[in-house]
Coordinates of C-alpha atoms in Angstrom, one line a residue:
X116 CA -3.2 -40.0 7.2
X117 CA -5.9 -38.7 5.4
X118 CA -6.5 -34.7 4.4
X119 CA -8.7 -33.5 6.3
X120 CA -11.5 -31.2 4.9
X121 CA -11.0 -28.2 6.6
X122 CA -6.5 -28.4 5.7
X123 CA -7.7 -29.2 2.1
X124 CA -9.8 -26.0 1.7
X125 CA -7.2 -23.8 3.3
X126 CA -4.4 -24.8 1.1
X127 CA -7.0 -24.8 -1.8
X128 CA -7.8 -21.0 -0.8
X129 CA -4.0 -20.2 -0.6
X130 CA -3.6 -21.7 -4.3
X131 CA -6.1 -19.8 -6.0
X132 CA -5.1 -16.8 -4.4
X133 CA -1.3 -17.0 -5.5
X134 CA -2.8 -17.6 -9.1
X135 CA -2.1 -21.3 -9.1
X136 CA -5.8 -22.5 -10.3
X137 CA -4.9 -25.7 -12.0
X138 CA -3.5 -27.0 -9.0
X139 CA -6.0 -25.9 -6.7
X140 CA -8.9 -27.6 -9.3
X141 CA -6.8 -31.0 -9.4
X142 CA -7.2 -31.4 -5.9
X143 CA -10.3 -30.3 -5.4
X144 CA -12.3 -32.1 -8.2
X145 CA -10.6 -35.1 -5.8
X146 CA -12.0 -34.2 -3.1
X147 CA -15.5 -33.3 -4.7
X148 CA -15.6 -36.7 -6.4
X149 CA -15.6 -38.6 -2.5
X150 CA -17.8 -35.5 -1.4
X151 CA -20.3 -34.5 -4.1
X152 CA -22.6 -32.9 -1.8
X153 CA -20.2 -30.8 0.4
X154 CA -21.5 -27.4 -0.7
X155 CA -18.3 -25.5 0.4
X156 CA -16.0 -28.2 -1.5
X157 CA -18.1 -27.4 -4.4
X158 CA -18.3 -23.8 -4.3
X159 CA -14.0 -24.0 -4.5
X160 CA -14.4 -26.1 -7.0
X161 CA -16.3 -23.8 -9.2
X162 CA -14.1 -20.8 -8.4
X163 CA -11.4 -22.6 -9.3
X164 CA -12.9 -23.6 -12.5
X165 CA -13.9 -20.2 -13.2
X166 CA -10.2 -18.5 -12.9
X167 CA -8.4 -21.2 -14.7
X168 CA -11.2 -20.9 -18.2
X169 CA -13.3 -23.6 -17.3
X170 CA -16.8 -21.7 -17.8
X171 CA -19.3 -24.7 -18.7
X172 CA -18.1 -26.4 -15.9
X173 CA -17.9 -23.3 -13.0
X174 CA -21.6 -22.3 -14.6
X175 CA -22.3 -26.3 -14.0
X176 CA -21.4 -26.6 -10.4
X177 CA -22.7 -22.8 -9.4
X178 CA -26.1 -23.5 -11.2
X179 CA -26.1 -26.8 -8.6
X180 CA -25.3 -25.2 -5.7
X181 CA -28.1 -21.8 -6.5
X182 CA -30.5 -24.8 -7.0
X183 CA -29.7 -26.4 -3.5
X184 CA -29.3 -22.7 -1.5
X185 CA -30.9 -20.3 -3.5
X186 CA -30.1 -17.6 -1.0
X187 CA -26.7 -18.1 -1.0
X188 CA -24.9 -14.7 -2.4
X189 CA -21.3 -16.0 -3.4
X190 CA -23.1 -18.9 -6.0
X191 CA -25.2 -16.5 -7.0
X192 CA -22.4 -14.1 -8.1
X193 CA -20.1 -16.9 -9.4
X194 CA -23.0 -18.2 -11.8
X195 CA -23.6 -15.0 -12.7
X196 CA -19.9 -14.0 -13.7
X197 CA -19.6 -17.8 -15.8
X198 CA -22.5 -16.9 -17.9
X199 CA -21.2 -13.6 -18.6
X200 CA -18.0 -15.3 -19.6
X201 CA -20.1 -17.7 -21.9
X202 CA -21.6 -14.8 -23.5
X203 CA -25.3 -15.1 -21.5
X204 CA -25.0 -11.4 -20.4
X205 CA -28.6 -11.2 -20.6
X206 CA -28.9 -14.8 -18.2
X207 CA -26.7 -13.6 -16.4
X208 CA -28.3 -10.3 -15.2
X209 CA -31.7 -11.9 -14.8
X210 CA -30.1 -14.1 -12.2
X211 CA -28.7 -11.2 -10.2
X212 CA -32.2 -9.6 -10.3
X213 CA -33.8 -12.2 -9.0
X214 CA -31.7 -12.4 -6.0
X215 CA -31.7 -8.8 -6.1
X216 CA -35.4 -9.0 -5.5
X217 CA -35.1 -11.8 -2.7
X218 CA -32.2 -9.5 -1.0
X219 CA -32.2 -6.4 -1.6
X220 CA -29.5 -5.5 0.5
X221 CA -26.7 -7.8 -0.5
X222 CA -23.8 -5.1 -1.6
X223 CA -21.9 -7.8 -3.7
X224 CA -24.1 -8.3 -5.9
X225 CA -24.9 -4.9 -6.7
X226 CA -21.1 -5.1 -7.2
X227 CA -21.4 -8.0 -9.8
X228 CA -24.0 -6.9 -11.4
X229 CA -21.9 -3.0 -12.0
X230 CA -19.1 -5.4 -13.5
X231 CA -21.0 -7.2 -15.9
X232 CA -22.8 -4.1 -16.9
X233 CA -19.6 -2.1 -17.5
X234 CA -17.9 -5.3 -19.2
X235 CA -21.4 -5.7 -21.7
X236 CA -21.6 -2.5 -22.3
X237 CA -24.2 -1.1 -20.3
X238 CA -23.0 1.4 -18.9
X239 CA -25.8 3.3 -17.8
X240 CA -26.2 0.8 -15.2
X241 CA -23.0 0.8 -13.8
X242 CA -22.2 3.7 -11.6
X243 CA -26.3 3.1 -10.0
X244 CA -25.4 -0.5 -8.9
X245 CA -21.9 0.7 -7.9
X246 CA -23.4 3.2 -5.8
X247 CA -25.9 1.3 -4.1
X248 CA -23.2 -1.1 -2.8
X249 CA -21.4 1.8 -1.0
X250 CA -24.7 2.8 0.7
X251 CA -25.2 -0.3 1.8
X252 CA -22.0 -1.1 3.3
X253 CA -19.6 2.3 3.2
X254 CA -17.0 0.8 4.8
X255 CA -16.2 -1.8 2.2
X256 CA -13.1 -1.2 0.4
X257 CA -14.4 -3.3 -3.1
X258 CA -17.6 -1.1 -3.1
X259 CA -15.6 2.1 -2.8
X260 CA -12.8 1.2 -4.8
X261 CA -15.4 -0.1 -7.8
X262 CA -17.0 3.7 -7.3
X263 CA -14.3 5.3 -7.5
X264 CA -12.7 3.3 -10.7
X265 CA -15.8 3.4 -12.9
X266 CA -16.1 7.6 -11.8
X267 CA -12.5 8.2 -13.0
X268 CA -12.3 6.3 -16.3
X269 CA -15.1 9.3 -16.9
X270 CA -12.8 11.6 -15.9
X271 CA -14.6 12.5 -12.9
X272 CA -11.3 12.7 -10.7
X273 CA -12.2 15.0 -7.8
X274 CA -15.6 12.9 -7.3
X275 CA -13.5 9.6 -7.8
X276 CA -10.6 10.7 -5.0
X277 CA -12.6 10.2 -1.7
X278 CA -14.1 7.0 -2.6
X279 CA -10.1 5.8 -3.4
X280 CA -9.4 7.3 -0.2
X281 CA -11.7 5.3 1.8
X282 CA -10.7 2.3 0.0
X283 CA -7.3 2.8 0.9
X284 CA -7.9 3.6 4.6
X285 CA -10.2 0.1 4.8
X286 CA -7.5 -1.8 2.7
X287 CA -4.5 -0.3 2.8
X288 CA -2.3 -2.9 1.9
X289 CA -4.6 -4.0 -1.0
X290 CA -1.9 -4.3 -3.9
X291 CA -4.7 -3.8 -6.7
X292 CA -6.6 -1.1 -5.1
X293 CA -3.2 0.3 -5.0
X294 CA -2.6 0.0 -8.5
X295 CA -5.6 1.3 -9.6
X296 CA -4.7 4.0 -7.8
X297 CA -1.8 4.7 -9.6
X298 CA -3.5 4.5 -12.6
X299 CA -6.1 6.9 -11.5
X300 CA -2.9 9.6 -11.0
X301 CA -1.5 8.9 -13.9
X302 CA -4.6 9.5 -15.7
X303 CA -4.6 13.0 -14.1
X304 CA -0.5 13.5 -14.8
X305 CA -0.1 13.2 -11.5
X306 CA 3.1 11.3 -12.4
X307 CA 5.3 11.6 -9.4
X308 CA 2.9 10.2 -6.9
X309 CA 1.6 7.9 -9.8
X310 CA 4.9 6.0 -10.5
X311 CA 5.0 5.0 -6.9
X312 CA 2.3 3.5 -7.0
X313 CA 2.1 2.2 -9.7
X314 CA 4.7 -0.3 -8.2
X315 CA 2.2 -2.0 -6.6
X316 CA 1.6 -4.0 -10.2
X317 CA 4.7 -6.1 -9.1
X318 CA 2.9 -7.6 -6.0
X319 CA 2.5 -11.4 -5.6
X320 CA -1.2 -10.5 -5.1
X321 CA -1.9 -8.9 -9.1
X322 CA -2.2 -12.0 -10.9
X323 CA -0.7 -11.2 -13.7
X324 CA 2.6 -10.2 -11.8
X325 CA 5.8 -11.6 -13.5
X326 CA 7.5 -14.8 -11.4
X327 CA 11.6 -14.2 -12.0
X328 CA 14.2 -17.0 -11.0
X329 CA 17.1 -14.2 -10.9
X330 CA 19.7 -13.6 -8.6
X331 CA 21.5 -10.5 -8.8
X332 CA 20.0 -7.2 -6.7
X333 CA 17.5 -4.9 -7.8
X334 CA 18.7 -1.4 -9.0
X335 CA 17.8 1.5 -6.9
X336 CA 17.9 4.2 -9.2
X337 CA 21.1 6.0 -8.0
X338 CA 24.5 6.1 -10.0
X339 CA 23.7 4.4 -13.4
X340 CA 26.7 5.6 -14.4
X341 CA 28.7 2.9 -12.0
X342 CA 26.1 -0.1 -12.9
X343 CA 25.9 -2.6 -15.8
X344 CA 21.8 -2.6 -15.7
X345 CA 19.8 -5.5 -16.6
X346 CA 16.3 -3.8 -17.4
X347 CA 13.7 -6.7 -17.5
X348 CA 10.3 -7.4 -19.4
X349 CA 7.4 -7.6 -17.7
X350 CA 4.3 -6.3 -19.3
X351 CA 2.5 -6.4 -23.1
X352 CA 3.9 -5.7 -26.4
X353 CA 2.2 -2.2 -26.9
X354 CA 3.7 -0.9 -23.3
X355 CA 7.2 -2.8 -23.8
X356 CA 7.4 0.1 -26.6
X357 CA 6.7 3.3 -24.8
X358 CA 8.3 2.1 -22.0
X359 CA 11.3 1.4 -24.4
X360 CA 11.3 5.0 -25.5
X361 CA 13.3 6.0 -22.4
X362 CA 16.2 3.5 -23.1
X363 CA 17.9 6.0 -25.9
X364 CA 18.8 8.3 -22.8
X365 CA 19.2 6.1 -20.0
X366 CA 22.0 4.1 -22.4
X367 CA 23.3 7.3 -22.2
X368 CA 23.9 7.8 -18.2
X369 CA 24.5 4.3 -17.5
X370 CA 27.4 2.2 -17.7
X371 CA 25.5 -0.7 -19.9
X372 CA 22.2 -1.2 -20.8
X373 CA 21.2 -5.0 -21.0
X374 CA 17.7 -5.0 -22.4
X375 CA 15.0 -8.6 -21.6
X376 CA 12.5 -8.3 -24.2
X377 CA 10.3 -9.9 -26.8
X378 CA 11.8 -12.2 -29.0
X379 CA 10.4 -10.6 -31.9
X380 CA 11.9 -7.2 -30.9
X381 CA 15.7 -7.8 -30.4
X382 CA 17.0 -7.2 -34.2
X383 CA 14.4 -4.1 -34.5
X384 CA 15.9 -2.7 -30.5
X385 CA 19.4 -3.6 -31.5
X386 CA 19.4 -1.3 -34.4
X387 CA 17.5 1.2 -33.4
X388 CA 19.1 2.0 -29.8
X389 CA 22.8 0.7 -30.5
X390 CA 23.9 1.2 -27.2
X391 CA 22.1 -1.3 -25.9
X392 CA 22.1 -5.2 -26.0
X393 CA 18.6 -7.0 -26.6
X394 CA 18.1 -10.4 -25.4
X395 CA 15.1 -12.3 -26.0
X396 CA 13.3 -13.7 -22.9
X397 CA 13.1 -17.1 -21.6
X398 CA 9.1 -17.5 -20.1
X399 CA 6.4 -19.8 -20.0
X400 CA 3.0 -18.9 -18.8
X401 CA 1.1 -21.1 -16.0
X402 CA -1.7 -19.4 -14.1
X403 CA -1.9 -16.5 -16.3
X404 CA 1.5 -15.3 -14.6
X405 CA 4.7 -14.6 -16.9
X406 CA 7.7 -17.0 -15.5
X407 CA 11.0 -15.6 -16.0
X408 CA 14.6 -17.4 -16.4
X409 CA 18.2 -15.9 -16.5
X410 CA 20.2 -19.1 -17.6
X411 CA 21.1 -17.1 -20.4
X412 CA 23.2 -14.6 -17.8
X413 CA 26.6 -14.2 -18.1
X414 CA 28.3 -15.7 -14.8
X415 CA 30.9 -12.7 -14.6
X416 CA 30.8 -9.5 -16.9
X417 CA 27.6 -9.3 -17.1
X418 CA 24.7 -6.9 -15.7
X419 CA 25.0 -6.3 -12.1
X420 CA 21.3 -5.1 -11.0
X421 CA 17.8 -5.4 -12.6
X422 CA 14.7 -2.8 -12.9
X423 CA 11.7 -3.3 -14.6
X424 CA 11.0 -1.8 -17.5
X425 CA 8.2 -0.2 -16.1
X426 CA 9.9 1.0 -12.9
X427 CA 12.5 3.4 -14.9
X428 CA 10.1 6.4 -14.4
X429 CA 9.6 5.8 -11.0
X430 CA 13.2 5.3 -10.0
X431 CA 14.8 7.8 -12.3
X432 CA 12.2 10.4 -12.2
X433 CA 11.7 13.7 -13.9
X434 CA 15.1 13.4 -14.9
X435 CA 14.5 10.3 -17.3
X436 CA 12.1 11.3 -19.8
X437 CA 11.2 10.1 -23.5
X438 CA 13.5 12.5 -25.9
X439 CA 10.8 14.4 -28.0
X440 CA 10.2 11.2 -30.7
X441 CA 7.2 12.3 -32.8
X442 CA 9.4 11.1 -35.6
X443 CA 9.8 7.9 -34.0
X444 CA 12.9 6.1 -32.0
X445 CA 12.9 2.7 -33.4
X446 CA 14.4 1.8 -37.2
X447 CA 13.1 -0.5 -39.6
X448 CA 15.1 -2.8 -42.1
X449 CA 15.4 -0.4 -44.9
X450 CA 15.9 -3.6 -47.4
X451 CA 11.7 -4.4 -46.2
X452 CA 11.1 -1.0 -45.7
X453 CA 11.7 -0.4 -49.8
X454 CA 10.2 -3.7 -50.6
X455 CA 6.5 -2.6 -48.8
X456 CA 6.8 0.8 -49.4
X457 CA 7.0 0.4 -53.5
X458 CA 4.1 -2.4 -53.2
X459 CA 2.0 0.0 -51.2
X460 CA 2.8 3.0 -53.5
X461 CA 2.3 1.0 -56.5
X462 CA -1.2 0.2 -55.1
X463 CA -2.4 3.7 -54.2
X464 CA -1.5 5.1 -57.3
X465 CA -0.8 8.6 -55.5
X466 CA -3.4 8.1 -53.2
X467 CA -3.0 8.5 -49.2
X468 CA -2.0 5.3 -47.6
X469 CA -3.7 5.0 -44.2
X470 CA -3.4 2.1 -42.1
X471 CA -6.8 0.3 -40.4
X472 CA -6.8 -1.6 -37.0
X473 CA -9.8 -2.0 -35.1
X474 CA -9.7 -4.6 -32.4
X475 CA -6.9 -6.8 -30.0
X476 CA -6.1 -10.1 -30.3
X477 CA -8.1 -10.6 -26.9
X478 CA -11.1 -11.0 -27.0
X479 CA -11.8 -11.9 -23.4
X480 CA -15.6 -10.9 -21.8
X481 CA -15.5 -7.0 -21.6
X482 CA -12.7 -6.3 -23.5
X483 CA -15.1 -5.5 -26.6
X484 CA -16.7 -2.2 -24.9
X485 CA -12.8 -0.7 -25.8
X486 CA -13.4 -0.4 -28.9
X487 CA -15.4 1.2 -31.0
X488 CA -17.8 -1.3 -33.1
X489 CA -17.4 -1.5 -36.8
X490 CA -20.1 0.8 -37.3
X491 CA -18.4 3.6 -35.9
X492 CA -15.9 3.6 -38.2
X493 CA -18.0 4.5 -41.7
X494 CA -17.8 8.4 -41.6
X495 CA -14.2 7.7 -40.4
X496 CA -12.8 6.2 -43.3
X497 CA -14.8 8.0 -45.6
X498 CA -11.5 10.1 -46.9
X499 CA -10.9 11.3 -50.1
X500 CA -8.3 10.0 -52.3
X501 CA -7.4 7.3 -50.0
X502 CA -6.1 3.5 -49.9
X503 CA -7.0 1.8 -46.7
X504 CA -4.8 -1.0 -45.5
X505 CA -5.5 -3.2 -42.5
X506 CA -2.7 -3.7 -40.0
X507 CA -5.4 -5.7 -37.9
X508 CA -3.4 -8.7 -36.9
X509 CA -5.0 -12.3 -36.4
X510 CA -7.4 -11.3 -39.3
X511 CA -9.9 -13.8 -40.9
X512 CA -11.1 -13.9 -44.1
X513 CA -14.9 -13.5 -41.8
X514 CA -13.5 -10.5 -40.0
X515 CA -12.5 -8.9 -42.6
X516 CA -16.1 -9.2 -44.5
X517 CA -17.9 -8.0 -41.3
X518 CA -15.9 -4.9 -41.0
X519 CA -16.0 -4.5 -44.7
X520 CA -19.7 -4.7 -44.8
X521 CA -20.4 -3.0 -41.4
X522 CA -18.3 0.0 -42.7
X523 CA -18.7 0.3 -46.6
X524 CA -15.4 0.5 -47.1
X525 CA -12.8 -1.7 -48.6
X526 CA -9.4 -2.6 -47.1
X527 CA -6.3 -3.7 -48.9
X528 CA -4.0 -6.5 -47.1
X529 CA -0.7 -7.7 -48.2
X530 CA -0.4 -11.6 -48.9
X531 CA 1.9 -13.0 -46.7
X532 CA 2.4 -11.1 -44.2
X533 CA 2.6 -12.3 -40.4
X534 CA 1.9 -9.3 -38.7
X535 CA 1.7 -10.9 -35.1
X536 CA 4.8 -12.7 -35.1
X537 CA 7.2 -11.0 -38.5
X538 CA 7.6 -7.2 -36.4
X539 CA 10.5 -6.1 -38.6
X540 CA 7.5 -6.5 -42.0
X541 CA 5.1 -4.9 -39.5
X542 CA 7.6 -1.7 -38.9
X543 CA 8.6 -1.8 -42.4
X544 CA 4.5 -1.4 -43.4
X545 CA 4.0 1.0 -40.6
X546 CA 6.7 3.7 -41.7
X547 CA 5.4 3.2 -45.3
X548 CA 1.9 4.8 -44.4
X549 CA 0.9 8.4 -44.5
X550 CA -1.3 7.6 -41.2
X551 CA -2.4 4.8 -38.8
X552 CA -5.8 4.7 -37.5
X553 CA -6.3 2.5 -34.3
X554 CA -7.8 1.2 -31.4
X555 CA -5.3 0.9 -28.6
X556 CA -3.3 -2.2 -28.9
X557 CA 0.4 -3.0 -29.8
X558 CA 0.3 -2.3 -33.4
X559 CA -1.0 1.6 -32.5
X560 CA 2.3 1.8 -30.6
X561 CA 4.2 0.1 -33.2
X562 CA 3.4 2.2 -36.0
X563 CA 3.7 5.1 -33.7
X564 CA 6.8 4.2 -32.6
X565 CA 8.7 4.6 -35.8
X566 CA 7.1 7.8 -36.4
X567 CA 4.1 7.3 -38.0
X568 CA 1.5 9.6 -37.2
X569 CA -0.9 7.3 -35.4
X570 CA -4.9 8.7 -34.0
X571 CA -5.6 6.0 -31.1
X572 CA -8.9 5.1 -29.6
X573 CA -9.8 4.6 -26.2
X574 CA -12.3 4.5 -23.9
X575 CA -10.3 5.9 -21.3
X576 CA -6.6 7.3 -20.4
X577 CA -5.3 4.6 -18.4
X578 CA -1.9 4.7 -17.0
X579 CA 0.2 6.3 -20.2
X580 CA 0.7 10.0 -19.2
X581 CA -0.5 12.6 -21.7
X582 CA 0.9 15.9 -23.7
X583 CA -1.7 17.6 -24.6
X584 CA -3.6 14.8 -26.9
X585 CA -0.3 13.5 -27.1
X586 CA 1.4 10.1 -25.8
X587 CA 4.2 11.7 -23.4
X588 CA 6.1 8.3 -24.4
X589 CA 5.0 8.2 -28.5
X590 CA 5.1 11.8 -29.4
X591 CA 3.4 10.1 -33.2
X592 CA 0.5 9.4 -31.3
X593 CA -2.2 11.4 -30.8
X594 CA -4.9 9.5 -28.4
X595 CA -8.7 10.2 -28.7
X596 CA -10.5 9.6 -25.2
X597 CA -14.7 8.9 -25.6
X598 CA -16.3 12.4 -23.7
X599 CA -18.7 9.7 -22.2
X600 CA -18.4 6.0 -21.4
X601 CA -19.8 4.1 -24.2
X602 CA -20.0 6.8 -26.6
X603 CA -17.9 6.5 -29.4
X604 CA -19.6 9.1 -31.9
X605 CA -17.8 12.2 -30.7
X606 CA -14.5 10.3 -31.2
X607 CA -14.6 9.5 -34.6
X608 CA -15.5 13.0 -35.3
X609 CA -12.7 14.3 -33.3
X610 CA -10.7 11.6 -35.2
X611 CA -12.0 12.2 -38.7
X612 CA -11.1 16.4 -38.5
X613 CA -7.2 15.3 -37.0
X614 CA -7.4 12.8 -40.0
X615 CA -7.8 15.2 -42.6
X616 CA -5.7 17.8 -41.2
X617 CA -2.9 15.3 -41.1
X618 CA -3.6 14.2 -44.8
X619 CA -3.7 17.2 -46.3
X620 CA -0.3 18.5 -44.5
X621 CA 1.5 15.4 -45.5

């Protein structure tokens, strides 16, 4: 018997929203292909497209659908949000005023047009269009929650707090408003309340939660002491390390520390912390989510419970902290360490040696406005006596001229190094430099983590608790928040007086 069109979209709607886009598109180009003029089985369509990379094609099928019913809101938005994607920021706006114009009073798209805003880099027009969707419709949770996000990445907490609040009484069991959350009370050091939940990053409903075929129990927190404790991988490189930081003193309370991680990292985690044992995981990506296998368990004598590596604080604590590691908690091959370090020195000729990364390997719509552009960085690295020495990973031979040019400043790179995938060379470089300068990414907390002293940018605190300026997990680094979104002047200043001080006490 045939699908009917109403079961088709349901299960469609279920798939997307358990992160299983390819699937959901599959069936639904299908379906589109016997029904090209169903507007809802079009509309799916391009959602689908949209959250599984397929831009061109969700732009294609949303422009269609504006065409045919102009006044429809949700093809508005979803055009709107592909031609962002394809870089058409600009396009992309102008199609959101224009329905702003026909209907003034649609919230969402006030909404959608705060997010692309804050994603170009126009942030002036963020918190206005954020704020007009909450006076139009105050009781919706996305309006509130978007308010209160954009008001505490400006450090704005005690504004921010009732708009979370009223997002959370609307939406309570929202897992990513609940995240958020936590990352808005962790911003504050409001780490207690801000662990919990922060647990809400685990949900089914974050799509980037892990998947994990496993079958032993999940550790509770209580008695390490009695448990063999599997502590499992779940996020990025850059907070696999602070995260790490912790597992010198829990190996010291529990009875064995198994430790999932990053292929890359298991020699360089084996060394460093010797009471534990590193395994590299087993995962495939599909839907942007991590997949996790344990066929590489033990069946007896083995670990007997799991945590996350980013549930040890909330488990353990206050009484599970990072030992004070501004001289860093990982080691680096001391053959490679000699090897770079005499190249490096031989290059400076007595000179500083101060490491240069200034961008992430995604480059995703929006994730440029978190760093600061090449520009910004010419007073910066204008210090004396100096060899700069990029650490920017994924370089080409045309991002290294443009950053060259836009700063006036050379950089020097060793040949042959892989610093993505070869971590043990990157350590070995990183403990070889007088200082790191970075944008926040997974080399910063890298370098810092065997002790480098390491200034990081960022346009905001995010979830990593601070000390003072301090990384409470990375006592080496010392991370530089912009005074204002979009502003990254005051930074580099701020940076560039830390720099010097550091260099000339070195």
């Amino acid at each position: 018997m045939p699908e009917s069109r109403d079961s088709l979209l349901a299960d469609c709607q279920q798939l997307l929203a358990n992160g299983k886009w390819n699937e959901a598109r599959s069936r639904l180009e299908n379906a589109f292909a016997s029904a090209p003029t169903d507007v809802l089985i079009a509309y799916s369509l391009a959602t689908a497209c949209r959250l599984s990379g397929m831009m061109d094609r969700a732009a294609q099928l949303f422009q269609a659908i504006h065409t045919t019913l102009p006044d429809m809101a949700e093809a508005v938005i979803g055009l709107a949000h592909s031609l962002a994607e394809l870089g058409a920021s600009e396009q992309a706006n102008d199609v959101l005023r224009r329905a702003i114009i026909r209907s003034p009073s649609i919230a969402p798209v006030y909404t959608a047009y705060g997010e692309i805003a804050l994603k170009s880099g126009n942030i002036h027009q963020v918190e206005p269009a954020f704020s007009r969707a909450v006076i139009i419709v105050p009781a919706s949770s996305k309006a509130q929650s978007n308010l209160a996000e954009i008001l505490s990445q400006q450090e704005r907490f005690s504004e921010a707090e009732p708009h979370y609040q009223s997002a959370l009484q609307a939406n309570p069991e929202n897992q990513q408003l609940r995240l958020n959350y936590g990352v808005h009370l962790l911003s504050q050091g409001k780490v207690r309340e801000g662990w919990a939940y922060y647990e809400a990053r685990l949900s089914s409903q974050i799509s980037s939660a892990p998947v994990r075929s496993i079958s032993i129990p999940r550790w509770d927190g209580t008695c390490p002491e009695a448990h063999n404790i599997l502590i499992l991988n779940e996020q990025g490189l850059g907070d696999e390390l602070r995260f790490a930081a912790m597992l010198p003193e829990l190996s010291k309370l529990a009875r064995s520390i198994t430790l999932e991680c990053d292929p890359r990292l298991v020699d360089l985690f084996e060394r460093s912390i010797p009471a534990i044992r590193a395994h590299g995981f087993s995962r495939h990506k599909r839907s942007g989510r991590g997949h996790f296998s344990y066929a590489w368990l033990p069946e007896s004598g083995g670990p007997d419970c799991y945590v996350e590596i980013g549930s040890l604080r909330h488990f353990v604590g206050e009484g599970l902290r990072p030992q004070r590691n501004d001289c860093g908690f990982l080691i680096p091959r001391m053959d490679l360490t000699q090897q770079i370090g005499n190249h490096l020195r031989a290059q400076a000729a007595g000179r500083h040696i101060v490491g240069v990364s200034w961008t992430s390997g995604s480059q995703t719509f929006g994730r440029g406005v978190n760093y600061p552009p090449p520009s910004a960085w010419r007073d910066l690295l204008d210090l004396p006596n100096t060899l700069l020495v990029s650490l920017q990973y994924g370089e080409t031979e045309e991002m290294i001229a443009e950053f060259e040019e836009a700063t006036g400043h050379k950089l020097y790179r060793i040949a042959g190094l892989d610093l993505r995938n070869d971590l043990e060379s990157l350590a070995a470089l990183a403990s070889s430099l007088d200082l790191m300068l970075s944008v926040g990414n997974s080399t910063a907390a890298i370098v810092g983590a065997v002790g480098t002293k390491t200034i990081e940018f960022l346009t905001s605190g995010g979830w990593v608790p601070l000390s003072g300026d301090r990384d409470s997990f990375i006592g080496a680094i010392r991370r530089i928040k912009q005074t204002r979104l979009g502003d990254w002047a005051r930074s580099m200043i701020i940076a560039k007086s830390l720099a010097l001080e550091i260099l000339e006490n070195h």
